[in-house]
Coordinates of N, CA and C in Angstrom, one line a residue:
Y1 N 79.3 64.7 25.6 CA 78.6 63.6 26.3 C 77.6 62.9 25.4
H2 N 77.2 63.5 24.3 CA 76.1 62.9 23.5 C 76.4 63.0 22.0
T3 N 77.7 63.1 21.6 CA 78.0 63.3 20.2 C 77.9 61.9 19.6
P4 N 77.2 61.8 18.5 CA 77.0 60.5 17.8 C 78.3 60.1 17.1
E5 N 78.6 58.8 17.1 CA 79.8 58.3 16.5 C 79.5 57.1 15.6
G6 N 78.3 57.1 15.0 CA 77.9 56.1 14.1 C 77.5 54.7 14.7
S7 N 77.1 54.8 16.0 CA 76.8 53.6 16.7 C 75.3 53.4 16.9
A8 N 74.5 54.2 16.3 CA 73.0 54.2 16.5 C 72.5 52.8 16.3
L9 N 71.7 52.3 17.3 CA 71.3 50.9 17.3 C 69.8 50.7 17.5
F10 N 69.2 51.7 18.1 CA 67.8 51.5 18.6 C 67.0 52.8 18.5
P11 N 65.8 52.8 18.1 CA 65.0 54.0 18.0 C 64.9 54.7 19.4
L12 N 65.3 55.9 19.5 CA 65.3 56.6 20.8 C 63.9 56.6 21.5
D13 N 62.9 57.0 20.7 CA 61.6 57.0 21.3 C 61.1 55.7 21.8
W14 N 61.5 54.6 21.1 CA 61.1 53.3 21.6 C 61.8 53.1 23.0
L15 N 63.1 53.5 23.1 CA 63.8 53.3 24.4 C 63.1 54.1 25.5
R16 N 62.7 55.3 25.1 CA 62.0 56.2 26.1 C 60.7 55.7 26.5
A17 N 60.0 55.0 25.6 CA 58.7 54.4 25.9 C 58.7 53.0 26.6
M18 N 59.8 52.3 26.4 CA 59.9 50.9 26.8 C 60.1 50.9 28.4
R19 N 59.6 49.8 28.9 CA 59.8 49.6 30.4 C 60.9 48.4 30.5
D20 N 61.6 48.5 31.6 CA 62.6 47.5 31.9 C 61.8 46.2 32.3
K21 N 62.2 45.1 31.8 CA 61.5 43.8 32.0 C 61.6 43.4 33.4
D22 N 62.6 43.7 34.2 CA 62.7 43.3 35.6 C 62.1 44.3 36.5
T23 N 62.3 45.6 36.3 CA 61.8 46.5 37.3 C 60.4 47.1 37.0
G24 N 60.0 47.0 35.7 CA 58.7 47.6 35.3 C 58.8 49.1 35.2
L25 N 59.9 49.7 35.5 CA 60.1 51.2 35.4 C 60.5 51.5 34.0
P26 N 60.4 52.8 33.6 CA 60.9 53.3 32.3 C 62.4 52.8 32.2
F27 N 62.7 52.3 31.0 CA 64.0 51.7 30.8 C 65.2 52.7 31.1
L28 N 65.0 54.0 30.7 CA 66.1 54.9 30.9 C 66.1 55.5 32.4
E29 N 65.2 55.1 33.2 CA 65.2 55.5 34.6 C 66.3 54.7 35.3
N30 N 67.1 55.4 36.2 CA 68.1 54.8 37.0 C 69.2 54.2 36.1
P31 N 69.9 55.0 35.2 CA 70.9 54.5 34.4 C 72.2 54.0 35.1
E32 N 72.2 54.4 36.4 CA 73.3 53.9 37.3 C 73.4 52.4 37.4
R33 N 72.3 51.7 37.2 CA 72.3 50.2 37.2 C 73.2 49.6 36.2
F34 N 73.5 50.4 35.1 CA 74.4 49.9 34.1 C 75.8 50.5 34.2
G35 N 75.9 51.4 35.2 CA 77.2 52.1 35.3 C 77.2 53.4 34.5
L36 N 76.1 53.9 34.0 CA 76.1 55.1 33.3 C 75.8 56.3 34.2
L37 N 76.3 57.4 33.9 CA 76.2 58.6 34.7 C 75.0 59.4 34.2
P38 N 74.1 59.9 35.1 CA 73.0 60.7 34.7 C 73.5 62.1 34.2
D39 N 72.8 62.6 33.2 CA 73.1 64.0 32.7 C 71.8 64.8 32.9
P40 N 71.6 65.5 34.0 CA 70.4 66.3 34.2 C 70.3 67.4 33.2
N41 N 71.3 67.8 32.5 CA 71.3 68.9 31.6 C 70.8 68.5 30.2
H42 N 70.7 67.2 29.9 CA 70.3 66.8 28.6 C 68.7 67.0 28.5
P43 N 68.2 67.5 27.4 CA 66.8 67.8 27.3 C 65.9 66.6 27.5
L44 N 66.4 65.4 27.1 CA 65.7 64.2 27.2 C 66.1 63.3 28.4
K45 N 67.0 63.9 29.2 CA 67.6 63.2 30.4 C 68.4 62.0 30.0
L46 N 69.0 62.0 28.8 CA 69.8 60.8 28.4 C 71.1 60.8 29.3
P47 N 71.5 59.6 29.8 CA 72.7 59.6 30.5 C 73.9 59.9 29.7
V48 N 75.0 60.2 30.3 CA 76.3 60.5 29.6 C 76.7 59.2 28.9
G49 N 77.0 59.3 27.6 CA 77.4 58.2 26.8 C 76.4 57.6 25.9
L50 N 75.1 58.1 26.0 CA 74.1 57.7 25.0 C 74.0 58.8 24.1
A51 N 74.1 58.5 22.8 CA 74.2 59.5 21.7 C 73.1 59.4 20.7
P52 N 72.2 60.4 20.7 CA 71.1 60.4 19.7 C 71.7 60.7 18.3
D53 N 71.1 60.1 17.3 CA 71.5 60.3 15.9 C 70.4 59.9 15.0
V54 N 70.5 60.3 13.7 CA 69.5 59.9 12.7 C 70.3 59.2 11.6
P55 N 70.4 57.9 11.7 CA 71.1 57.2 10.7 C 70.4 57.3 9.3
R56 N 71.2 57.2 8.3 CA 70.7 57.3 6.9 C 69.6 56.2 6.7
G57 N 68.4 56.7 6.2 CA 67.3 55.8 5.8 C 66.4 55.5 7.0
T58 N 66.6 56.1 8.1 CA 65.7 55.8 9.3 C 64.9 57.1 9.8
S59 N 64.9 58.1 9.0 CA 64.3 59.4 9.5 C 62.9 59.3 9.9
A60 N 62.1 58.3 9.4 CA 60.7 58.2 9.7 C 60.5 57.8 11.2
F61 N 61.6 57.2 11.8 CA 61.6 56.8 13.2 C 62.2 57.9 14.1
G62 N 62.6 59.0 13.5 CA 63.2 60.1 14.3 C 64.6 59.7 14.7
Q63 N 65.0 60.1 15.9 CA 66.4 59.8 16.4 C 66.5 58.4 16.8
W64 N 67.7 57.9 16.7 CA 68.1 56.6 17.2 C 69.1 56.8 18.3
V65 N 69.4 55.8 19.1 CA 70.4 56.0 20.2 C 71.5 55.0 20.0
G66 N 72.7 55.4 20.3 CA 73.9 54.5 20.3 C 74.8 54.9 21.5
I67 N 75.9 54.2 21.6 CA 76.8 54.5 22.7 C 78.0 55.2 22.1
N68 N 78.5 56.2 22.9 CA 79.8 56.9 22.4 C 80.8 56.6 23.5
C69 N 82.0 57.2 23.3 CA 83.2 57.0 24.1 C 83.0 57.4 25.6
T70 N 82.2 58.4 25.8 CA 82.0 58.9 27.1 C 81.3 57.9 28.1
A71 N 80.6 56.9 27.5 CA 79.9 55.9 28.4 C 81.0 55.2 29.3
C72 N 82.2 55.0 28.7 CA 83.2 54.3 29.4 C 84.3 55.2 29.9
H73 N 84.4 56.4 29.4 CA 85.5 57.3 29.6 C 85.2 58.6 30.3
V74 N 84.1 58.7 31.0 CA 83.8 59.8 31.9 C 83.4 59.2 33.2
G75 N 84.1 59.4 34.2 CA 83.9 58.9 35.6 C 83.4 59.9 36.5
E76 N 83.1 59.5 37.7 CA 82.6 60.4 38.7 C 83.0 59.9 40.1
L77 N 83.6 60.7 40.9 CA 83.9 60.4 42.3 C 83.1 61.3 43.2
T78 N 82.7 60.7 44.3 CA 81.9 61.5 45.3 C 82.7 61.5 46.6
Y79 N 82.9 62.7 47.1 CA 83.7 62.8 48.4 C 82.9 63.8 49.2
K80 N 82.6 63.4 50.4 CA 81.9 64.2 51.4 C 80.6 64.8 50.8
G81 N 79.9 64.0 50.0 CA 78.6 64.4 49.5 C 78.7 65.3 48.2
K82 N 79.9 65.5 47.7 CA 80.1 66.3 46.5 C 80.6 65.4 45.4
A83 N 80.0 65.5 44.3 CA 80.4 64.7 43.1 C 81.4 65.5 42.2
Y84 N 82.4 64.8 41.8 CA 83.4 65.4 40.9 C 83.4 64.5 39.6
R85 N 83.1 65.2 38.5 CA 83.1 64.5 37.2 C 84.5 64.6 36.6
I86 N 84.9 63.4 36.1 CA 86.3 63.3 35.6 C 86.2 62.9 34.1
D87 N 86.3 63.9 33.2 CA 86.2 63.7 31.8 C 87.5 63.0 31.4
G88 N 87.4 61.8 30.7 CA 88.5 61.1 30.3 C 88.9 60.0 31.3
G89 N 88.3 60.0 32.4 CA 88.6 59.0 33.5 C 87.8 57.8 33.2
P90 N 88.1 56.7 33.9 CA 87.4 55.4 33.7 C 86.0 55.5 34.4
N91 N 85.2 54.6 33.8 CA 83.8 54.5 34.3 C 83.5 53.0 34.4
L92 N 82.5 52.6 35.1 CA 82.2 51.2 35.3 C 81.0 50.8 34.5
F93 N 80.8 51.4 33.3 CA 79.7 51.1 32.4 C 79.8 49.6 32.0
N94 N 78.7 48.9 32.1 CA 78.6 47.5 31.7 C 77.8 47.4 30.4
L95 N 78.5 47.5 29.3 CA 77.9 47.5 28.0 C 77.1 46.3 27.7
D96 N 77.6 45.1 28.1 CA 76.9 43.8 27.9 C 75.6 43.8 28.7
H97 N 75.6 44.2 29.9 CA 74.4 44.3 30.7 C 73.4 45.2 30.1
F98 N 73.8 46.4 29.6 CA 72.9 47.4 29.0 C 72.2 46.8 27.8
Y99 N 73.0 46.2 26.9 CA 72.4 45.7 25.7 C 71.5 44.5 25.9
R100 N 72.0 43.6 26.8 CA 71.1 42.4 27.2 C 69.8 42.9 27.8
Q101 N 69.9 43.8 28.7 CA 68.6 44.3 29.3 C 67.7 45.0 28.3
M102 N 68.3 45.8 27.4 CA 67.5 46.5 26.4 C 66.8 45.5 25.5
F103 N 67.6 44.5 25.0 CA 66.9 43.6 24.0 C 66.0 42.6 24.8
D104 N 66.4 42.2 26.0 CA 65.5 41.3 26.8 C 64.2 42.0 27.1
S105 N 64.3 43.3 27.4 CA 63.1 44.1 27.7 C 62.2 44.3 26.4
L106 N 62.9 44.5 25.3 CA 62.2 44.6 24.0 C 61.5 43.2 23.7
T107 N 62.2 42.1 23.9 CA 61.6 40.8 23.7 C 60.3 40.6 24.6
A108 N 60.5 41.0 25.8 CA 59.3 40.8 26.8 C 58.2 41.7 26.3
T109 N 58.5 42.9 25.8 CA 57.4 43.8 25.4 C 56.7 43.2 24.1
V110 N 57.5 42.7 23.2 CA 56.9 42.2 22.0 C 56.1 40.9 22.2
N111 N 56.5 40.2 23.2 CA 55.8 38.9 23.5 C 54.7 38.8 24.5
E112 N 54.5 39.9 25.2 CA 53.5 40.0 26.3 C 52.5 41.1 25.9
P113 N 51.2 40.7 25.7 CA 50.2 41.7 25.3 C 50.1 42.9 26.2
D114 N 50.1 42.7 27.5 CA 50.0 43.8 28.5 C 51.1 44.8 28.3
K115 N 52.3 44.3 28.1 CA 53.5 45.1 28.0 C 53.5 45.8 26.7
M116 N 53.0 45.1 25.6 CA 53.0 45.8 24.3 C 52.0 46.9 24.3
L117 N 50.8 46.7 24.9 CA 49.8 47.7 24.9 C 50.3 48.9 25.7
A118 N 50.9 48.7 26.9 CA 51.5 49.8 27.7 C 52.6 50.5 26.9
F119 N 53.4 49.8 26.2 CA 54.5 50.4 25.4 C 53.9 51.3 24.3
L120 N 52.9 50.8 23.5 CA 52.3 51.6 22.5 C 51.6 52.8 23.0
T121 N 50.9 52.6 24.1 CA 50.2 53.8 24.8 C 51.2 54.8 25.2
S122 N 52.3 54.4 25.8 CA 53.4 55.3 26.2 C 54.0 56.0 25.0
L123 N 54.2 55.3 23.9 CA 54.7 55.9 22.7 C 53.8 57.0 22.2
L124 N 52.5 56.7 22.2 CA 51.6 57.7 21.7 C 51.5 58.9 22.5
N125 N 51.9 58.8 23.8 CA 51.8 59.9 24.7 C 53.1 60.6 25.0
L126 N 54.2 60.2 24.3 CA 55.5 60.7 24.5 C 55.7 62.1 23.9
D127 N 56.2 63.0 24.7 CA 56.4 64.4 24.2 C 57.5 64.3 23.2
G128 N 57.3 65.0 22.1 CA 58.4 65.1 21.1 C 58.7 63.8 20.3
C129 N 57.7 62.9 20.3 CA 57.9 61.6 19.7 C 58.0 61.8 18.1
Y130 N 58.7 60.8 17.5 CA 58.7 60.8 16.0 C 57.3 60.7 15.4
L131 N 56.4 60.2 16.2 CA 55.0 60.2 15.6 C 54.4 61.6 15.5
D132 N 55.0 62.6 16.1 CA 54.5 64.0 16.0 C 55.0 64.6 14.8
M133 N 55.9 64.0 14.0 CA 56.4 64.6 12.8 C 55.3 64.6 11.8
P134 N 55.2 65.7 11.0 CA 54.1 65.7 10.0 C 54.0 64.5 9.1
E135 N 55.1 64.0 8.7 CA 55.1 62.9 7.7 C 54.6 61.6 8.4
N136 N 54.5 61.6 9.7 CA 54.0 60.4 10.4 C 52.6 60.6 10.9
K137 N 51.9 61.6 10.4 CA 50.5 61.8 10.9 C 49.6 60.6 10.7
S138 N 49.6 60.0 9.5 CA 48.7 58.8 9.3 C 49.2 57.6 10.1
R139 N 50.5 57.5 10.4 CA 51.0 56.4 11.2 C 50.5 56.6 12.6
R140 N 50.5 57.8 13.1 CA 50.1 58.1 14.5 C 48.6 57.8 14.6
E141 N 47.8 58.3 13.6 CA 46.3 58.1 13.6 C 46.0 56.6 13.6
S142 N 46.6 55.9 12.8 CA 46.4 54.4 12.7 C 46.7 53.7 14.0
L143 N 47.9 54.1 14.5 CA 48.3 53.4 15.8 C 47.3 53.8 16.9
A144 N 46.8 55.1 17.0 CA 45.9 55.5 18.0 C 44.6 54.7 17.9
V145 N 44.1 54.5 16.7 CA 42.9 53.7 16.5 C 43.1 52.3 17.0
F146 N 44.2 51.7 16.5 CA 44.6 50.4 16.9 C 44.6 50.2 18.4
V147 N 45.4 51.1 19.1 CA 45.5 51.0 20.6 C 44.2 51.2 21.3
S148 N 43.4 52.1 20.8 CA 42.0 52.3 21.4 C 41.2 51.0 21.3
A149 N 41.2 50.4 20.1 CA 40.4 49.2 19.9 C 40.9 48.1 20.8
W150 N 42.2 47.9 20.8 CA 42.8 46.9 21.6 C 42.5 47.1 23.1
T151 N 42.6 48.3 23.6 CA 42.3 48.7 25.0 C 40.8 48.3 25.3
K152 N 39.9 48.7 24.4 CA 38.5 48.4 24.6 C 38.2 46.9 24.7
I153 N 38.8 46.1 23.8 CA 38.6 44.7 23.8 C 39.2 44.1 25.1
R154 N 40.4 44.5 25.5 CA 40.9 44.0 26.8 C 40.1 44.3 28.0
Q155 N 39.4 45.5 28.0 CA 38.5 45.8 29.1 C 37.3 44.9 29.1
L156 N 36.9 44.4 28.0 CA 35.7 43.5 28.0 C 36.1 42.1 28.6
G157 N 37.4 41.7 28.4 CA 37.8 40.4 29.0 C 37.1 39.3 28.3
G158 N 37.0 38.2 29.1 CA 36.3 37.0 28.6 C 37.2 36.0 28.0
D159 N 36.7 34.8 27.6 CA 37.5 33.7 27.1 C 38.1 34.0 25.8
E160 N 37.5 34.9 25.0 CA 38.0 35.2 23.7 C 39.2 36.1 23.7
L161 N 39.5 36.6 24.9 CA 40.6 37.6 25.0 C 41.9 37.1 24.5
S162 N 42.3 35.9 24.8 CA 43.6 35.3 24.3 C 43.6 35.2 22.8
V163 N 42.5 34.9 22.2 CA 42.5 34.9 20.7 C 42.6 36.3 20.2
A164 N 42.0 37.2 20.7 CA 42.1 38.6 20.3 C 43.5 39.1 20.5
D165 N 44.1 38.8 21.7 CA 45.5 39.2 21.9 C 46.4 38.7 20.9
K166 N 46.2 37.4 20.6 CA 47.1 36.8 19.6 C 47.0 37.5 18.2
A167 N 45.8 37.8 17.9 CA 45.5 38.5 16.6 C 46.2 39.8 16.6
F168 N 46.0 40.6 17.7 CA 46.6 41.9 17.8 C 48.1 41.8 17.8
M169 N 48.7 40.9 18.5 CA 50.1 40.8 18.6 C 50.7 40.4 17.2
A170 N 50.0 39.5 16.5 CA 50.4 39.2 15.1 C 50.4 40.4 14.2
R171 N 49.3 41.2 14.4 CA 49.2 42.5 13.6 C 50.4 43.4 13.9
I172 N 50.6 43.6 15.2 CA 51.7 44.5 15.6 C 53.0 44.0 15.1
K173 N 53.3 42.7 15.2 CA 54.6 42.2 14.7 C 54.7 42.4 13.2
S174 N 53.6 42.4 12.5 CA 53.7 42.6 11.1 C 54.1 44.0 10.7
F175 N 53.8 45.0 11.6 CA 54.3 46.4 11.4 C 55.8 46.4 11.4

């Protein structure tokens, strides 16, 4: 259900920390909206068909996520309240909707200061995040200082806030 096939496209921890632009809920919550089947046995609760991998040259960001064959070829039927998983059967996964929603949510996150701050805060608090790797200690510390400062400035509010937000967003985008 989660074997990588070379399709890694997006940092897994970013996907775990990101919120859906429409619902405001964690992006990976309710994977059924894309036609994906939940997998309660996966340690990160990835749905069937999402495959974590570490593509060459990306290890500083930990695992990435891609799609594998089971996203489209593992189905499920429910009869009288009992679910029957059918390996190799058809599924109603909407790949286009998944990718559009993922990248639209990322765009909204990057372009809206409130969403960016919430994303970075969530990333810092994520269990087992790539930022916990020893080689990312200084990256984590720098990001924590940055998020703390940005949070304090936003709490002050005032007319200067939009200028500060623009400066912080420019700094984040430069990373």
